[in-house]
């Protein structure tokens, strides 16, 4: 075999980068790194599509399984619980193993978890909602006692025959949603820390931030399509294909509507399964970008392992890797800048997760939007500007070669501006829905304090069931919880077109108006529509400004630690975010929303179901969001001088840590 230098001289410039040594072992081309970035982008797209679809389907799952907001928040947090089990271990051990194949295994587990999440639909019966209207899928037999439930009549409730409760066998099916979401979290464990560290190890230092910015920008297409998929599924009835939709008397804006929540999980499962295939064919390590011809055949790569072509390669044992875990963790957490930035990121992440989880529900309850429209607007307005902001943030770092301190300054300024816009965002709101006996009195007087009394002089002699929720709307703009409680004594029409007449409570609240009511809640006022437009405008602007500092803030964290600690640092950051942010935030935000509820659904065998009407949601959510963001700003204020001293080489900075 000829001299390696002579052989290389006969090859083209592109082939030079692919030839290894005199053994003619081919070294991965520099383009392999770009192939990895493309594959990782698709994996990121898939995982965040599934995650954001879960967020968009929260309301549908809550109604389908009759759950409270706090419990649905716990189910949503099960993803982070799965991450918690393996994240630190995978981040530490995975850096020494075959990272692309670990990512492939993770994609497969995410696909299985997503499929398991949507599986309960096929083992549950048809969805039934509480209604007394004939012509729906819950058709009523014309018995006298049911007619008395529907209309106001002086009949004693003791005449209504009791029906034995038969507990629904699918009442605990939500556990499978919990487990599937947790399995998806386990599968996501290796994707982020190992993927980012792989890029940073083998890319040029000046290209690393740009590559990661491109990755995050492409990734944000996932949430956009996730919310659009959620919008589509929310507009489809849950049992589509199994029932005649003409017989369904409720609309997507109704609090009892449940969309085809299961369909999106099946779609995302297939996408995630496909995203894992390329990683099985990618190499364990690559030559450093730009140094393909400079590394000796036996030189160590950036991940701490020797080049694949070295004949003297000795793989590290698991015992040796485990022995260095505790010292590495101690060294990492003893870094002042990293620790303070971690605390600030945690507070910001709590605010972000709480808002993202219930943003669609907030838009439903506060502005009267349907779940489908809320998800659609988030997908086409908020997320695209976030993608642009993240890309521009990475481009600014590359164009002006921003260092650690400059990156921290940019991240701080954008975060502070977004915080100010948050205060303005929660200043736009709508008045509460006018529901007789809940938010207004039966004569239409606003500002009534809710005392749990749905009875008035106009319906006191009616044999109504107080637990009914079949809302009707009158011409005076007041919603009544049922035709009976509105004092109606007759009706015309059929199914969705049913109109109730001779409603005594409507007469008392609007003497000059109609005494009839129609099905459904009353629409919001025009002032509410204008407030919603202002809310979305401020929300989009806040999202853009906040996203400008995402990439600089991310790079500050991984650039102020030793290179061999990067995978562990990213893993610990993700672990802390998921443990102290991703798990508790949906729960306490959900409990906060539950505390504002004025009208709860009732399960078949008693007990509280999903809620129907809320009050005071804006000030309570705003208070929590403002407090979390204020503490985040304080952490940024403290960490800035530490970063400044670290860059100038001050002894105050951790001795074993240097800013790259």
XYZ file of C-alpha atoms in Angstrom:
660
model
C 0.000 0.000 0.000
C 1.419 3.400 -0.943
C 2.309 6.258 1.293
C -0.819 7.908 2.772
C 0.354 11.363 1.750
C 0.697 10.298 -1.891
C -2.729 8.654 -1.837
C -4.341 11.778 -0.526
C -2.650 13.841 -3.197
C -4.513 11.920 -5.870
C -7.911 12.556 -4.389
C -10.226 15.457 -4.709
C -10.517 18.022 -1.901
C -13.859 16.572 -0.804
C -12.442 13.046 -0.594
C -9.471 14.245 1.432
C -11.758 14.963 4.332
C -13.079 11.403 4.293
C -9.824 9.403 4.272
C -8.299 8.392 7.582
C -4.844 6.792 7.580
C -2.668 4.173 5.902
C -5.175 1.452 6.781
C -7.594 3.159 4.364
C -10.217 3.437 7.089
C -12.707 6.100 6.092
C -13.265 8.891 8.547
C -16.754 10.484 8.676
C -17.005 13.459 6.351
C -17.571 16.949 7.694
C -21.010 16.778 6.092
C -21.940 14.032 8.569
C -22.278 16.680 11.265
C -24.808 18.516 9.124
C -26.674 15.259 8.559
C -26.773 14.811 12.331
C -28.139 18.345 12.756
C -30.870 17.650 10.186
C -31.799 14.366 11.892
C -31.745 16.002 15.328
C -33.926 18.835 14.038
C -36.543 16.321 12.897
C -36.333 14.519 16.259
C -36.753 17.839 18.076
C -39.652 18.714 15.787
C -41.324 15.389 16.576
C -40.883 15.503 20.340
C -42.058 19.076 20.749
C -44.976 18.472 18.379
C -46.153 15.693 20.678
C -45.492 17.769 23.790
C -47.343 20.840 22.582
C -50.197 18.719 21.299
C -50.517 17.392 24.851
C -50.780 20.994 26.040
C -53.402 21.801 23.415
C -55.464 18.723 24.322
C -55.503 19.463 28.064
C -59.053 20.827 28.028
C -60.365 17.920 25.944
C -58.768 15.293 28.215
C -60.044 17.090 31.300
C -63.625 17.010 30.043
C -63.461 13.494 28.625
C -62.260 11.962 31.887
C -64.123 14.421 34.174
C -60.973 15.639 35.927
C -60.083 18.781 37.852
C -57.477 21.224 36.537
C -55.035 20.306 39.304
C -55.252 16.593 38.436
C -54.888 17.268 34.721
C -51.855 19.356 35.649
C -50.402 16.329 37.431
C -51.007 14.188 34.343
C -49.265 16.789 32.220
C -46.375 16.784 34.696
C -45.931 13.016 34.355
C -43.745 13.735 31.324
C -41.257 15.460 33.603
C -41.540 12.635 36.129
C -40.383 10.204 33.466
C -37.522 12.542 32.630
C -36.552 12.755 36.284
C -35.981 9.018 36.565
C -33.205 8.786 33.991
C -32.071 12.259 32.935
C -29.013 12.731 35.160
C -27.771 9.188 34.568
C -28.287 9.320 30.801
C -26.612 12.734 30.560
C -23.509 11.495 32.394
C -23.183 7.968 31.024
C -24.538 8.832 27.589
C -21.634 11.178 26.835
C -19.300 8.154 27.030
C -21.518 5.845 24.958
C -22.938 5.873 21.409
C -24.973 9.068 21.549
C -26.817 8.829 18.199
C -28.088 5.320 18.969
C -29.222 6.369 22.441
C -31.222 9.141 20.770
C -32.746 6.551 18.394
C -33.867 4.426 21.359
C -35.381 7.521 22.952
C -37.392 8.308 19.821
C -38.814 4.776 19.820
C -39.872 5.052 23.481
C -41.532 8.406 22.805
C -43.501 6.863 19.944
C -44.720 4.034 22.182
C -45.638 6.480 24.961
C -47.624 8.721 22.635
C -49.509 5.720 21.255
C -50.320 4.549 24.796
C -51.662 8.014 25.654
C -54.290 7.901 22.909
C -55.123 4.219 23.374
C -57.825 4.595 26.128
C -60.236 6.095 23.606
C -60.689 2.709 21.941
C -61.574 0.997 25.230
C -64.007 3.623 26.495
C -67.670 3.853 25.630
C -69.199 6.640 23.619
C -68.986 10.074 25.171
C -72.228 11.213 26.797
C -72.817 14.733 28.054
C -75.455 15.978 30.450
C -78.469 17.315 28.584
C -82.229 17.095 28.688
C -82.706 18.049 25.050
C -84.278 15.527 22.713
C -82.652 14.756 19.406
C -79.084 14.366 20.645
C -77.047 11.221 21.082
C -78.500 11.196 24.588
C -82.072 10.785 23.302
C -84.664 11.019 26.030
C -87.664 8.790 26.404
C -90.797 10.879 26.852
C -91.463 10.072 30.475
C -93.301 12.512 32.639
C -90.545 12.980 35.199
C -87.942 13.886 32.575
C -90.317 16.401 31.061
C -90.645 17.944 34.482
C -86.838 18.181 34.685
C -86.820 19.984 31.367
C -89.593 22.458 32.078
C -90.656 24.440 35.068
C -93.604 22.704 36.755
C -94.775 22.456 40.377
C -93.883 18.811 40.840
C -92.176 17.510 43.965
C -88.708 16.080 43.331
C -89.656 13.072 45.458
C -91.873 11.936 42.542
C -88.809 11.495 40.333
C -87.783 7.846 40.481
C -84.220 7.153 41.610
C -81.815 5.367 39.312
C -79.128 3.102 40.719
C -75.636 4.353 40.058
C -73.502 2.181 37.822
C -69.909 3.354 37.961
C -68.332 3.773 34.553
C -65.671 1.137 33.971
C -63.600 3.715 32.096
C -63.497 6.183 34.996
C -59.856 5.350 35.728
C -58.660 5.169 32.128
C -56.808 8.441 32.659
C -54.082 6.385 34.354
C -53.032 5.133 30.905
C -52.727 8.736 29.746
C -50.531 9.367 32.786
C -48.310 6.340 32.079
C -48.048 7.055 28.349
C -46.998 10.627 29.010
C -44.421 9.427 31.552
C -42.999 6.931 29.039
C -42.734 9.724 26.508
C -40.737 11.668 29.084
C -38.363 8.736 29.578
C -37.803 8.514 25.828
C -37.067 12.225 25.556
C -34.256 11.939 28.129
C -31.257 11.422 25.793
C -32.388 13.686 22.955
C -31.623 17.160 24.320
C -28.399 16.809 26.365
C -26.701 14.289 24.083
C -27.780 16.011 20.884
C -26.616 19.488 21.944
C -23.317 18.213 23.360
C -22.669 16.217 20.163
C -23.012 19.375 18.075
C -20.920 21.503 20.430
C -18.180 18.840 20.560
C -17.651 18.541 16.821
C -18.611 21.994 15.497
C -16.375 25.049 15.349
C -16.772 27.319 18.362
C -18.021 30.190 16.189
C -20.533 27.909 14.439
C -21.892 26.163 17.518
C -24.264 28.960 18.587
C -25.527 29.369 15.022
C -26.148 25.630 14.620
C -28.019 25.473 17.919
C -30.055 28.554 16.955
C -30.973 26.910 13.641
C -31.871 23.736 15.526
C -34.122 25.590 17.952
C -35.708 27.601 15.143
C -36.589 24.491 13.146
C -37.719 22.886 16.376
C -40.297 25.624 16.887
C -42.115 24.411 13.817
C -43.060 21.470 16.044
C -45.071 23.534 18.542
C -46.662 25.452 15.687
C -47.842 22.285 13.974
C -48.649 20.773 17.367
C -51.102 23.556 18.176
C -52.506 23.491 14.653
C -53.036 19.750 15.001
C -54.659 20.431 18.369
C -56.930 23.005 16.750
C -57.991 20.537 14.067
C -58.654 17.710 16.534
C -60.508 20.021 18.936
C -62.904 21.005 16.149
C -63.715 17.338 15.444
C -66.167 15.578 17.742
C -64.565 12.971 19.994
C -66.603 10.089 18.551
C -66.366 11.189 14.938
C -67.083 8.265 12.652
C -69.183 6.525 15.298
C -72.115 8.912 15.800
C -74.345 11.045 13.607
C -73.012 14.571 14.115
C -76.440 16.024 13.292
C -77.707 14.606 16.570
C -75.047 16.383 18.679
C -76.693 19.455 20.203
C -73.548 21.156 21.529
C -70.963 23.268 19.682
C -67.163 23.576 20.111
C -67.706 26.663 22.282
C -69.811 24.683 24.759
C -68.138 23.726 28.045
C -69.233 20.103 27.487
C -67.672 19.756 24.036
C -64.885 17.176 23.702
C -62.791 17.058 20.552
C -60.990 14.090 18.982
C -58.120 14.346 21.487
C -56.888 10.804 20.764
C -56.268 11.370 17.052
C -53.330 13.719 17.499
C -51.456 11.274 19.721
C -51.630 8.580 17.052
C -50.322 11.004 14.427
C -47.432 12.167 16.631
C -46.562 8.553 17.465
C -45.958 7.746 13.792
C -43.876 10.902 13.282
C -41.647 10.161 16.283
C -41.117 6.581 15.152
C -39.850 7.837 11.785
C -37.594 10.471 13.374
C -35.497 7.865 15.187
C -34.489 5.861 12.094
C -31.549 8.046 10.847
C -29.701 7.911 14.179
C -29.064 4.174 13.843
C -26.738 4.926 10.905
C -24.752 7.884 12.317
C -21.239 7.446 13.810
C -20.388 7.550 17.477
C -17.877 10.411 17.068
C -16.596 12.831 14.434
C -13.401 14.812 13.839
C -13.618 18.397 15.029
C -15.050 20.612 12.303
C -12.164 22.239 10.418
C -9.584 19.862 11.901
C -10.308 16.712 9.896
C -6.705 16.542 8.612
C -5.015 17.715 11.803
C -6.010 15.045 14.320
C -3.596 12.130 14.598
C -5.197 8.706 14.125
C -5.077 7.985 17.835
C -5.937 11.428 19.207
C -8.873 11.747 21.580
C -12.115 13.273 20.318
C -14.087 15.973 22.067
C -16.311 13.568 23.944
C -13.379 12.079 25.819
C -13.098 8.913 23.710
C -10.357 8.081 21.197
C -10.787 8.230 17.463
C -12.605 5.268 15.942
C -9.513 4.335 13.924
C -7.137 3.992 16.865
C -5.985 0.430 17.349
C -5.115 1.059 21.005
C -8.561 2.314 21.973
C -9.586 1.234 25.467
C -13.232 1.862 26.300
C -14.002 3.225 29.767
C -15.901 0.847 31.988
C -19.196 1.834 33.605
C -17.536 1.661 37.022
C -14.910 4.222 35.994
C -17.585 6.503 34.576
C -19.744 6.207 37.700
C -16.785 6.949 39.971
C -16.417 10.416 38.475
C -20.122 11.321 38.625
C -20.279 12.775 42.163
C -17.082 14.870 41.836
C -18.283 16.207 38.482
C -21.691 17.091 39.921
C -20.098 18.817 42.914
C -17.775 20.820 40.683
C -20.688 21.856 38.471
C -23.005 23.011 41.260
C -20.136 24.879 42.943
C -19.902 27.202 39.955
C -21.548 30.489 41.101
C -22.571 31.726 37.660
C -24.040 28.385 36.613
C -25.961 28.014 39.881
C -27.507 31.494 39.776
C -28.410 31.231 36.104
C -29.972 27.867 36.887
C -32.138 29.446 39.614
C -33.230 32.261 37.301
C -34.041 29.836 34.515
C -36.074 27.733 36.942
C -38.316 30.624 37.960
C -38.791 31.675 34.365
C -39.551 28.101 33.351
C -42.248 27.834 36.058
C -43.962 30.893 34.649
C -43.593 29.648 31.068
C -44.915 26.122 31.723
C -47.868 27.340 33.773
C -48.878 29.799 31.077
C -48.304 27.408 28.168
C -50.273 24.578 29.797
C -53.375 26.645 30.448
C -53.034 29.455 27.888
C -55.678 27.950 25.610
C -58.003 27.386 28.571
C -57.384 30.953 29.731
C -58.399 32.232 26.299
C -61.508 30.030 26.416
C -62.686 31.176 29.825
C -61.565 34.801 29.795
C -62.386 35.743 26.193
C -64.994 33.137 25.212
C -62.881 31.500 22.491
C -63.304 27.860 21.520
C -60.444 25.434 22.173
C -59.939 25.014 18.428
C -59.620 28.755 17.800
C -57.376 29.294 20.837
C -54.964 26.576 19.712
C -55.028 27.884 16.146
C -54.115 31.427 17.189
C -51.277 30.229 19.408
C -49.953 28.123 16.558
C -50.074 30.774 13.821
C -49.298 33.938 15.833
C -47.252 33.285 18.974
C -44.992 30.455 17.881
C -43.791 31.797 14.497
C -42.530 35.014 16.099
C -40.787 32.941 18.774
C -38.999 30.998 16.026
C -37.910 34.243 14.369
C -36.746 35.657 17.707
C -34.640 32.612 18.573
C -33.060 32.611 15.111
C -32.232 36.321 15.305
C -30.751 35.846 18.784
C -28.357 33.192 17.480
C -27.593 35.296 14.408
C -26.707 38.281 16.610
C -24.264 36.159 18.610
C -22.600 34.915 15.417
C -22.619 38.252 13.579
C -21.180 40.326 16.437
C -19.252 37.461 18.101
C -20.888 38.125 21.464
C -19.056 36.720 24.467
C -20.465 35.397 27.714
C -21.081 38.791 29.335
C -22.547 40.340 26.180
C -24.808 37.324 25.758
C -25.935 37.630 29.381
C -26.675 41.332 28.863
C -28.813 40.614 25.818
C -30.679 37.860 27.649
C -31.304 40.094 30.678
C -32.570 43.089 28.676
C -34.993 41.022 26.600
C -36.257 39.191 29.681
C -36.886 42.474 31.509
C -38.767 43.976 28.546
C -40.908 40.837 28.283
C -41.634 41.149 32.007
C -42.974 44.687 31.524
C -45.147 43.537 28.639
C -46.496 40.754 30.851
C -47.935 43.369 33.208
C -49.641 45.057 30.271
C -50.848 41.728 28.890
C -52.841 40.875 32.006
C -54.382 44.336 32.002
C -56.530 43.348 29.019
C -59.506 41.282 30.089
C -63.230 40.770 29.664
C -66.017 41.008 32.173
C -67.274 37.756 33.635
C -69.907 35.794 31.768
C -73.345 36.865 32.942
C -74.806 33.682 34.415
C -77.973 34.075 36.465
C -77.358 33.125 40.085
C -73.587 32.866 39.603
C -72.142 36.177 38.416
C -75.315 38.284 38.189
C -78.654 38.199 39.918
C -81.774 37.027 38.129
C -82.826 40.631 37.560
C -79.515 41.320 35.782
C -77.745 43.267 38.535
C -73.963 42.843 38.038
C -71.391 42.362 40.777
C -73.429 39.863 42.749
C -71.381 37.835 45.220
C -71.820 34.154 44.511
C -73.481 32.334 47.398
C -74.268 29.053 45.662
C -77.979 29.847 45.335
C -79.414 29.251 41.856
C -82.979 29.770 43.036
C -85.056 32.882 42.741
C -88.681 33.850 43.099
C -89.193 33.171 39.392
C -88.206 29.482 39.636
C -88.732 28.635 43.278
C -91.806 26.504 42.518
C -90.087 24.606 39.691
C -88.968 21.020 40.186
C -85.482 21.635 38.803
C -82.295 19.761 39.537
C -79.664 22.230 40.730
C -76.867 20.073 39.322
C -77.995 20.446 35.709
C -75.785 22.284 33.236
C -77.610 22.758 29.966
C -77.150 26.522 29.473
C -79.591 28.659 27.534
C -79.323 32.267 26.397
C -81.955 34.980 26.518
C -82.235 38.172 24.488
C -81.072 40.215 27.466
C -77.604 38.621 27.287
C -77.966 36.583 30.476
C -77.154 32.870 30.476
C -79.261 30.475 32.569
C -77.865 27.146 33.709
C -80.872 25.209 32.371
C -84.278 25.822 30.768
C -85.930 24.765 33.992
C -84.030 27.281 36.124
C -84.933 29.921 33.536
C -88.570 29.157 34.354
C -89.474 27.944 30.857
C -92.710 25.976 30.487
C -92.794 25.025 26.776
C -90.570 24.551 23.749
C -90.604 24.318 19.969
C -88.135 22.873 17.521
C -85.891 19.842 17.671
C -82.275 19.126 18.589
C -79.932 22.086 18.086
C -82.857 24.254 16.975
C -84.884 23.859 20.172
C -86.326 27.148 21.481
C -87.877 27.430 24.955
C -90.815 29.746 25.610
C -92.762 31.330 28.462
C -89.645 31.630 30.660
C -90.690 33.408 33.849
C -87.133 34.383 34.915
C -86.476 36.043 31.576
C -89.682 38.049 32.045
C -88.532 39.333 35.414
C -85.095 40.407 34.137
C -86.195 41.973 30.841
C -89.855 43.049 30.912
C -89.696 44.522 27.428
C -87.767 41.664 25.827
C -88.612 38.211 24.672
C -89.617 35.491 27.128
C -87.813 32.849 25.072
C -84.314 31.353 25.305
C -82.147 29.354 22.915
C -79.576 26.640 23.525
C -76.008 27.567 24.481
C -74.253 30.303 26.413
C -74.665 33.905 25.337
C -71.849 35.308 23.150
C -69.374 37.840 24.537
C -69.761 41.573 23.940
C -67.945 43.577 21.264
C -65.786 45.182 23.943
C -64.539 41.712 24.829
C -63.571 41.079 21.205
C -61.528 44.283 21.163
C -59.863 43.321 24.438
C -58.956 39.948 22.987
C -57.339 41.602 19.968
C -55.245 43.778 22.292
C -54.328 40.756 24.389
C -53.073 38.810 21.371
C -51.069 41.789 20.064
C -49.257 42.263 23.375
C -48.812 38.508 23.754
C -47.158 38.199 20.319
C -44.830 41.143 20.974
C -43.864 39.759 24.383
C -43.145 36.340 22.881
C -40.850 37.838 20.236
C -38.824 39.993 22.626
C -38.462 37.216 25.177
C -37.291 34.742 22.538
C -34.469 37.050 21.392
C -32.577 36.209 24.575
C -33.161 32.451 24.463
C -30.083 31.406 22.467
C -27.689 33.857 24.204
C -28.913 32.693 27.608
C -28.506 29.069 26.590
C -24.964 29.640 25.333
C -23.975 31.505 28.507
C -24.717 28.402 30.551
C -22.733 25.947 28.436
C -19.815 28.328 27.787
C -18.986 29.047 31.438
C -18.230 25.458 32.396
C -15.418 23.103 31.522
C -15.932 21.273 28.202
C -16.115 17.823 29.784
C -18.998 18.998 32.000
C -21.209 20.258 29.172
C -23.355 17.148 28.845
C -23.785 16.931 32.607
C -24.574 20.659 32.876
C -27.268 20.459 30.215
C -28.647 17.311 31.803
C -28.765 18.832 35.291
C -30.373 21.980 33.919
C -33.065 19.949 32.181
C -33.462 17.787 35.293
C -33.994 20.799 37.557
C -36.349 22.455 35.072
C -38.467 19.340 34.786
C -38.402 18.467 38.495
C -38.998 21.867 40.088
C -40.749 23.535 37.153
C -42.341 21.061 34.786
C -43.940 18.915 37.501
C -45.265 21.407 40.100
C -46.121 24.347 37.804
C -49.088 22.700 35.993
C -50.361 21.403 39.338
C -50.374 24.677 41.256
C -51.532 26.683 38.245
C -54.323 24.119 37.823
C -55.221 24.352 41.517
C -55.293 28.133 41.131
C -57.755 27.822 38.247
C -59.853 25.319 40.213
C -60.144 27.820 43.054
C -61.856 30.306 40.711
C -64.518 27.873 39.529
C -68.126 28.737 40.260
C -69.836 25.829 38.555
C -68.627 22.233 38.602
C -69.911 19.307 36.614
C -71.261 16.328 38.559
C -70.137 12.786 37.821
C -72.639 9.987 37.318
C -72.117 8.592 40.796
C -71.590 11.913 42.489
C -68.405 13.823 43.014
C -66.946 16.809 41.256
C -66.244 16.645 37.543
C -64.870 19.213 35.097
C -65.721 22.875 35.652
C -68.048 25.014 33.556
C -67.673 28.645 34.633
C -64.864 30.625 36.256
C -64.506 34.027 37.854
C -61.505 36.118 38.838
C -59.050 34.127 36.730
C -57.066 37.105 35.450
C -55.813 38.734 38.685
C -54.848 35.428 40.303
C -52.860 34.158 37.305
C -51.270 37.567 36.851
C -50.136 37.655 40.483
C -48.325 34.318 40.222
C -46.740 35.166 36.854
C -45.486 38.550 38.051
C -43.965 37.111 41.245
C -42.097 34.369 39.351
C -40.725 36.770 36.755
C -39.702 39.289 39.403
C -37.618 36.657 41.201
C -36.088 35.671 37.868
C -34.938 39.257 37.320
C -33.322 39.293 40.774
C -31.325 36.140 39.943
C -30.157 37.745 36.697
C -29.074 40.881 38.584
C -26.932 38.823 40.969
C -25.394 36.558 38.310
C -24.274 39.391 36.027
C -21.351 40.674 38.186
C -20.177 37.092 38.670
C -20.050 36.564 34.910
C -18.225 39.893 34.508
C -15.613 38.941 37.070
C -15.276 35.487 35.517
C -14.537 36.953 32.122
C -11.903 39.306 33.538
C -10.176 36.497 35.427
C -11.072 37.680 38.935
C -10.285 35.214 41.781
C -13.899 35.534 42.921
C -14.931 33.371 39.995
C -14.770 29.607 40.516
C -11.122 28.569 40.078
C -11.812 25.451 38.011
C -14.182 27.189 35.617
C -13.286 29.463 32.725
C -15.487 31.317 30.301
C -14.822 30.088 26.787
